[in-house]
Coordinates of C-alpha atoms and ligand atoms in Angstrom, one line a residue:
M259 CA 11.0 21.5 17.9
N260 CA 11.2 17.9 16.8
P261 CA 12.5 17.6 13.2
K262 CA 9.9 16.4 10.7
P263 CA 9.9 12.7 10.0
R264 CA 11.6 11.7 6.8
V265 CA 9.8 9.8 4.1
L266 CA 10.7 8.4 0.7
V267 CA 8.4 8.8 -2.3
A268 CA 9.8 6.0 -4.4
R269 CA 8.3 7.0 -7.7
R270 CA 7.3 10.2 -9.5
A271 CA 4.1 11.4 -7.8
P272 CA 1.6 14.2 -8.5
A273 CA 2.9 17.7 -7.4
E274 CA -0.1 18.3 -5.1
V275 CA 0.6 15.1 -3.3
L276 CA 4.2 16.0 -2.8
E277 CA 3.2 19.4 -1.5
R278 CA 0.8 17.8 1.0
L279 CA 3.5 15.4 2.2
A280 CA 6.1 18.3 2.4
A281 CA 3.8 20.0 4.9
H282 CA 4.3 17.2 7.4
F283 CA 7.6 15.5 6.4
E284 CA 11.0 15.9 5.0
V285 CA 10.4 14.4 1.6
D286 CA 13.0 12.5 -0.4
A287 CA 11.2 12.1 -3.8
V288 CA 12.3 10.0 -6.7
A289 CA 11.8 12.1 -9.8
G290 CA 11.8 9.6 -12.5
D291 CA 9.7 6.7 -13.8
V292 CA 12.4 4.1 -13.6
P293 CA 11.9 1.9 -10.5
L294 CA 14.6 1.9 -7.9
T295 CA 16.5 -1.4 -7.8
P296 CA 16.1 -3.3 -4.5
A297 CA 19.5 -2.2 -3.4
E298 CA 18.7 1.5 -4.3
L299 CA 15.4 1.2 -2.5
R300 CA 17.1 -0.1 0.6
E301 CA 19.7 2.6 0.4
R302 CA 17.1 5.4 -0.1
L303 CA 15.0 4.1 2.8
Q304 CA 17.8 4.5 5.4
G305 CA 16.7 6.9 8.1
K306 CA 13.1 7.1 6.6
A307 CA 10.0 6.6 8.8
G308 CA 7.7 6.3 5.9
A309 CA 7.6 5.1 2.3
F310 CA 5.2 6.0 -0.4
I311 CA 5.5 3.2 -3.0
T312 CA 3.7 1.7 -5.9
G313 CA 3.2 -1.9 -7.1
T314 CA 6.8 -2.1 -8.4
E315 CA 8.6 -1.7 -5.0
R316 CA 9.0 -5.0 -3.2
I317 CA 8.8 -4.8 0.6
D318 CA 9.9 -8.0 2.3
G319 CA 11.5 -9.2 5.5
A320 CA 15.0 -8.7 4.3
L321 CA 14.3 -5.1 3.4
L322 CA 12.6 -4.4 6.7
D323 CA 15.5 -5.9 8.6
A324 CA 17.8 -3.4 6.7
C325 CA 15.5 -0.4 7.4
P326 CA 14.9 -0.4 11.1
E327 CA 13.5 3.1 11.3
L328 CA 10.7 2.4 8.8
R329 CA 7.3 2.6 10.4
V330 CA 4.8 2.9 7.5
V331 CA 4.7 1.6 3.9
A332 CA 1.8 3.2 1.9
T333 CA 1.3 1.7 -1.5
M334 CA -0.6 3.5 -4.3
S335 CA -2.3 0.4 -5.4
V336 CA -5.1 -1.8 -4.3
G337 CA -3.0 -5.0 -4.9
F338 CA -0.4 -5.6 -2.2
N339 CA 1.2 -8.8 -3.3
H340 CA 4.5 -6.9 -3.5
I341 CA 4.3 -6.3 0.3
D342 CA 4.9 -9.1 2.8
V343 CA 2.2 -7.9 5.2
P344 CA 3.0 -10.5 7.9
A345 CA 6.7 -9.5 7.8
C346 CA 5.6 -5.8 8.2
S347 CA 3.5 -6.8 11.2
A348 CA 6.4 -8.7 12.7
H349 CA 8.6 -5.6 12.3
G350 CA 5.9 -3.3 13.7
V351 CA 5.5 -1.6 10.3
L352 CA 2.1 -0.4 9.2
A353 CA 1.1 -1.3 5.6
T354 CA -1.6 0.5 3.7
N355 CA -3.2 0.2 0.2
T356 CA -5.7 2.1 -1.9
P357 CA -9.0 0.2 -2.2
D358 CA -12.4 1.6 -3.3
V359 CA -11.2 4.7 -5.1
L360 CA -10.3 2.7 -8.2
T361 CA -13.2 0.2 -8.2
E362 CA -15.4 1.7 -10.9
T363 CA -12.6 2.9 -13.1
T364 CA -11.0 -0.6 -13.1
A365 CA -14.3 -2.2 -13.7
D366 CA -14.9 0.1 -16.7
F367 CA -11.6 -1.0 -18.1
G368 CA -12.2 -4.7 -17.5
F369 CA -15.4 -4.4 -19.4
A370 CA -13.8 -2.4 -22.2
L371 CA -11.1 -5.0 -22.5
L372 CA -13.7 -7.8 -22.6
M373 CA -15.5 -6.0 -25.4
A374 CA -12.4 -5.2 -27.4
T375 CA -11.3 -8.8 -27.0
A376 CA -14.6 -10.5 -27.9
R377 CA -15.3 -8.2 -30.7
R378 CA -11.8 -8.3 -32.1
M379 CA -11.3 -4.5 -32.1
A380 CA -7.6 -4.4 -31.7
E381 CA -7.2 -7.0 -34.5
G382 CA -9.4 -5.0 -36.8
E383 CA -7.6 -1.8 -36.0
R384 CA -4.2 -3.4 -36.8
L385 CA -5.5 -4.9 -40.0
L386 CA -7.0 -1.5 -41.1
R387 CA -3.8 0.4 -40.4
D388 CA -1.7 -2.3 -42.1
G389 CA -3.8 -1.8 -45.3
G390 CA -5.5 -5.2 -44.9
W391 CA -9.1 -4.0 -45.3
K392 CA -9.9 -5.0 -48.9
S393 CA -13.6 -5.9 -49.0
W394 CA -16.6 -7.0 -47.0
S395 CA -17.3 -10.7 -46.3
W396 CA -19.9 -12.3 -44.2
D397 CA -17.6 -13.5 -41.5
F398 CA -15.0 -10.8 -41.7
L399 CA -13.6 -10.3 -38.1
A400 CA -16.7 -11.9 -36.7
G401 CA -16.4 -12.2 -32.9
S402 CA -18.7 -13.2 -30.1
D403 CA -21.6 -11.4 -28.5
I404 CA -21.4 -9.8 -25.1
H405 CA -25.1 -9.1 -24.6
G406 CA -27.0 -12.0 -23.4
A407 CA -23.9 -14.2 -23.0
T408 CA -22.7 -15.8 -19.7
L409 CA -20.2 -13.7 -17.9
G410 CA -18.0 -15.7 -15.5
I411 CA -16.1 -13.8 -12.8
L412 CA -13.3 -15.4 -10.8
G413 CA -12.8 -13.2 -7.7
M414 CA -15.9 -11.4 -6.6
G415 CA -14.5 -8.6 -4.5
R416 CA -15.4 -5.0 -5.1
I417 CA -14.1 -4.8 -8.7
G418 CA -15.6 -8.2 -9.6
Q419 CA -19.0 -7.0 -8.3
A420 CA -18.7 -3.7 -10.3
I421 CA -18.0 -5.8 -13.4
A422 CA -21.0 -8.0 -12.6
R423 CA -23.3 -4.9 -12.4
R424 CA -22.1 -3.8 -15.8
G425 CA -22.7 -7.2 -17.4
R426 CA -26.0 -7.8 -15.8
F427 CA -27.6 -4.3 -16.0
G428 CA -25.8 -2.9 -19.0
F429 CA -25.7 -6.0 -21.3
G430 CA -28.3 -8.4 -20.0
M431 CA -25.7 -11.0 -19.2
S432 CA -26.1 -14.1 -17.0
V433 CA -23.6 -13.6 -14.3
I434 CA -21.9 -16.5 -12.6
Y435 CA -18.9 -16.3 -10.2
H436 CA -16.5 -18.2 -8.0
N437 CA -14.8 -16.6 -5.0
R438 CA -13.0 -17.9 -1.9
S439 CA -16.1 -17.0 0.1
R440 CA -19.6 -16.9 -1.2
L441 CA -21.3 -13.5 -1.2
P442 CA -24.3 -12.9 1.2
A443 CA -27.6 -13.9 -0.4
D444 CA -28.8 -10.3 -0.6
T445 CA -25.7 -9.2 -2.5
E446 CA -26.1 -12.2 -4.9
A447 CA -29.7 -11.2 -5.4
E448 CA -28.8 -7.6 -6.0
L449 CA -26.2 -8.5 -8.6
G450 CA -28.2 -11.4 -10.1
A451 CA -25.1 -13.5 -9.7
R452 CA -25.0 -17.3 -9.3
Y453 CA -22.2 -18.8 -7.2
M454 CA -20.6 -22.0 -8.4
S455 CA -17.4 -24.1 -8.1
K456 CA -14.4 -22.9 -10.0
D457 CA -14.6 -25.9 -12.4
E458 CA -18.3 -25.2 -13.1
L459 CA -17.5 -21.6 -13.7
L460 CA -14.8 -22.5 -16.2
R461 CA -17.2 -24.9 -18.0
E462 CA -20.1 -22.5 -18.2
A463 CA -18.7 -19.0 -18.9
D464 CA -18.7 -17.6 -22.4
H465 CA -16.5 -14.8 -21.2
L466 CA -14.3 -15.3 -18.1
V467 CA -12.9 -12.3 -16.3
L468 CA -10.1 -12.7 -13.7
V469 CA -10.2 -10.3 -10.8
L470 CA -8.8 -12.3 -7.9
P471 CA -6.0 -11.0 -5.7
Y472 CA -2.6 -12.6 -6.4
S473 CA -1.0 -14.7 -3.7
A474 CA 1.3 -17.7 -3.8
A475 CA -1.8 -20.0 -3.6
A476 CA -3.3 -18.2 -6.6
H477 CA -0.2 -18.7 -8.8
H478 CA -1.2 -20.1 -12.1
S479 CA -4.8 -20.6 -11.0
I480 CA -5.5 -20.7 -14.7
A481 CA -3.2 -23.2 -16.4
A482 CA -3.6 -26.0 -19.0
P483 CA -6.1 -28.1 -17.0
E484 CA -8.3 -25.1 -16.3
L485 CA -8.1 -23.8 -19.9
A486 CA -9.1 -27.3 -21.0
L487 CA -12.3 -27.0 -19.0
M488 CA -13.3 -23.8 -20.7
K489 CA -15.9 -23.7 -23.4
P490 CA -14.4 -23.9 -26.9
G491 CA -14.4 -20.4 -28.3
A492 CA -14.6 -18.7 -24.9
T493 CA -12.9 -15.4 -24.1
L494 CA -10.5 -14.8 -21.2
V495 CA -9.7 -11.4 -19.7
N496 CA -7.1 -10.9 -16.9
I497 CA -7.0 -7.6 -15.0
A498 CA -5.8 -9.2 -11.8
R499 CA -2.1 -10.0 -11.8
G500 CA 0.0 -11.8 -14.4
G501 CA 1.0 -14.7 -12.2
I502 CA -2.6 -15.9 -12.0
V503 CA -2.4 -17.2 -15.5
D504 CA 0.2 -19.7 -17.0
E505 CA 1.0 -17.6 -20.0
N506 CA 2.6 -20.4 -22.0
A507 CA -0.5 -22.6 -21.5
L508 CA -2.7 -19.6 -22.5
A509 CA -0.7 -18.9 -25.6
E510 CA -1.0 -22.5 -26.7
A511 CA -4.8 -22.5 -26.1
L512 CA -5.1 -19.3 -28.2
R513 CA -2.8 -20.6 -30.9
A514 CA -4.8 -23.8 -31.1
G515 CA -8.0 -21.9 -31.3
R516 CA -9.3 -23.6 -28.2
L517 CA -10.1 -20.2 -26.8
A518 CA -11.3 -17.6 -29.2
A519 CA -9.4 -14.7 -27.7
A520 CA -7.8 -13.2 -24.6
G521 CA -7.5 -9.7 -23.2
L522 CA -4.5 -9.1 -20.9
D523 CA -3.7 -6.0 -18.9
V524 CA -1.3 -7.8 -16.6
F525 CA 1.7 -10.0 -17.2
E526 CA 4.0 -12.3 -15.3
G527 CA 7.2 -10.5 -16.1
E528 CA 5.9 -6.9 -16.4
P529 CA 7.0 -4.8 -18.3
Q530 CA 8.2 -7.7 -20.4
V531 CA 5.6 -9.6 -22.3
N532 CA 5.8 -13.3 -23.2
P533 CA 7.1 -13.2 -26.8
V534 CA 4.6 -15.8 -28.0
L535 CA 1.7 -13.7 -26.9
L536 CA 3.1 -10.8 -28.9
T537 CA 2.8 -12.9 -32.1
L538 CA -0.8 -14.0 -31.7
P539 CA -3.6 -12.0 -33.4
N540 CA -6.3 -13.1 -31.0
V541 CA -5.0 -11.4 -27.9
V542 CA -5.5 -7.8 -26.8
L543 CA -2.5 -6.6 -24.8
T544 CA -2.5 -3.4 -22.6
P545 CA 0.2 -2.2 -20.3
H546 CA -1.4 -2.5 -16.8
I547 CA -3.6 0.5 -17.1
A548 CA -6.9 -0.6 -15.7
S549 CA -7.0 2.1 -13.0
A550 CA -5.4 4.7 -15.2
T551 CA -7.7 7.7 -15.5
M552 CA -6.3 11.0 -14.2
K553 CA -9.1 11.3 -11.6
T554 CA -8.6 7.9 -10.2
R555 CA -4.8 8.0 -10.2
L556 CA -5.0 11.3 -8.3
A557 CA -7.4 9.7 -5.9
M558 CA -5.1 6.7 -5.4
A559 CA -2.1 9.0 -4.8
G560 CA -4.2 11.1 -2.4
L561 CA -5.3 8.1 -0.4
A562 CA -1.8 6.8 -0.1
A563 CA -0.7 10.2 1.2
D564 CA -3.7 10.3 3.6
N565 CA -2.5 6.9 5.0
L566 CA 1.1 8.0 5.3
I567 CA 0.2 11.3 7.0
A568 CA -2.3 9.8 9.4
A569 CA 0.0 7.0 10.4
L570 CA 3.0 9.2 11.2
T571 CA 1.0 12.0 12.9
G572 CA -1.0 10.0 15.3
G573 CA -4.2 9.7 13.2
T574 CA -6.1 6.7 11.9
P575 CA -5.0 5.7 8.5
P576 CA -8.1 5.1 6.4
T577 CA -7.1 1.9 4.7
A578 CA -4.6 0.0 6.8
L579 CA -3.8 -3.6 5.9
N580 CA -2.5 -4.5 9.3
P581 CA -4.2 -2.0 11.7
E582 CA -3.3 -4.1 14.7
V583 CA 0.2 -2.6 14.5
L584 CA -1.2 0.7 15.6
S585 CA -2.5 -0.6 18.9
R586 CA 0.8 -2.0 20.0
Ligands
DGY841 C1 -3.6 -1.9 -8.3 O1 -4.0 -0.9 -7.8 O2 -3.3 -2.9 -7.7 C2 -3.4 -1.8 -9.8 O3 -3.1 -3.1 -10.4 C3 -2.3 -0.8 -10.2 O4 -1.1 -1.2 -9.7

């Protein structure tokens, strides 16, 4: 009998997922929550046919050169900017991610962050806990309305569309968007969303939510010139990737009161946060938890496992990023 293929689970994973993997593979599972260093990852991947990873494990050409037995990399994330997919294809390695299962959960969070930011909830909570609530005054912690406002969405994929639905049908917002490619007319009509150039979007949005995928081309898509185009007093929310926003430029726009507030779930140097942002009252900071409900995280882990199992047992992985590798 052939020995079971060996796989690495690079981060602590749900017990039921480890059990499923163990039925098919010899599993080397990292138990802790501290990411492996690149050298440790390379070392632990020796002799492994598959890797179950998360957004914190970087897979690039050099790593693939050093791990010639690797055939599948399954990330438990929809974002895959930590995987060099062309390098995977060149090495004959299948890469998979976990789209769809997190769409609604992530959109819920994006909307919650928008509301917390525009309505100054975190600032109010901090003030109350610190004993700063002394009396009522007419403009005490006055923020800006969500209902009826113009919601701008940069990046109109699945999550962007789910946020658009919340804004349009839940809060009567006017929805405008920019995306690399325009949505089909019937989708635009269903969402009540108007397409416009990025500059127009920046000028018109009362609240701008960033949901675009990160790539080198998208690096600092929102920097000082873009922030200068935004409406005075607008709100910015980033649930995409930290590198999309120039954090120093954002901090300056917030400090100067050019933007009313920002809500950030993602950061350039995660888990480190730009120290200037930490000092500003008008920014809500959360630790990259947009997809973090128990149900959704289990679904993401389950889908990553489905991909790994299918890819290494002759099946069809449900969400492959480079499926052409399978037909070689
Ligand atoms: C994703 O799935 O890409 C989320 O950002 C969690 O990593």
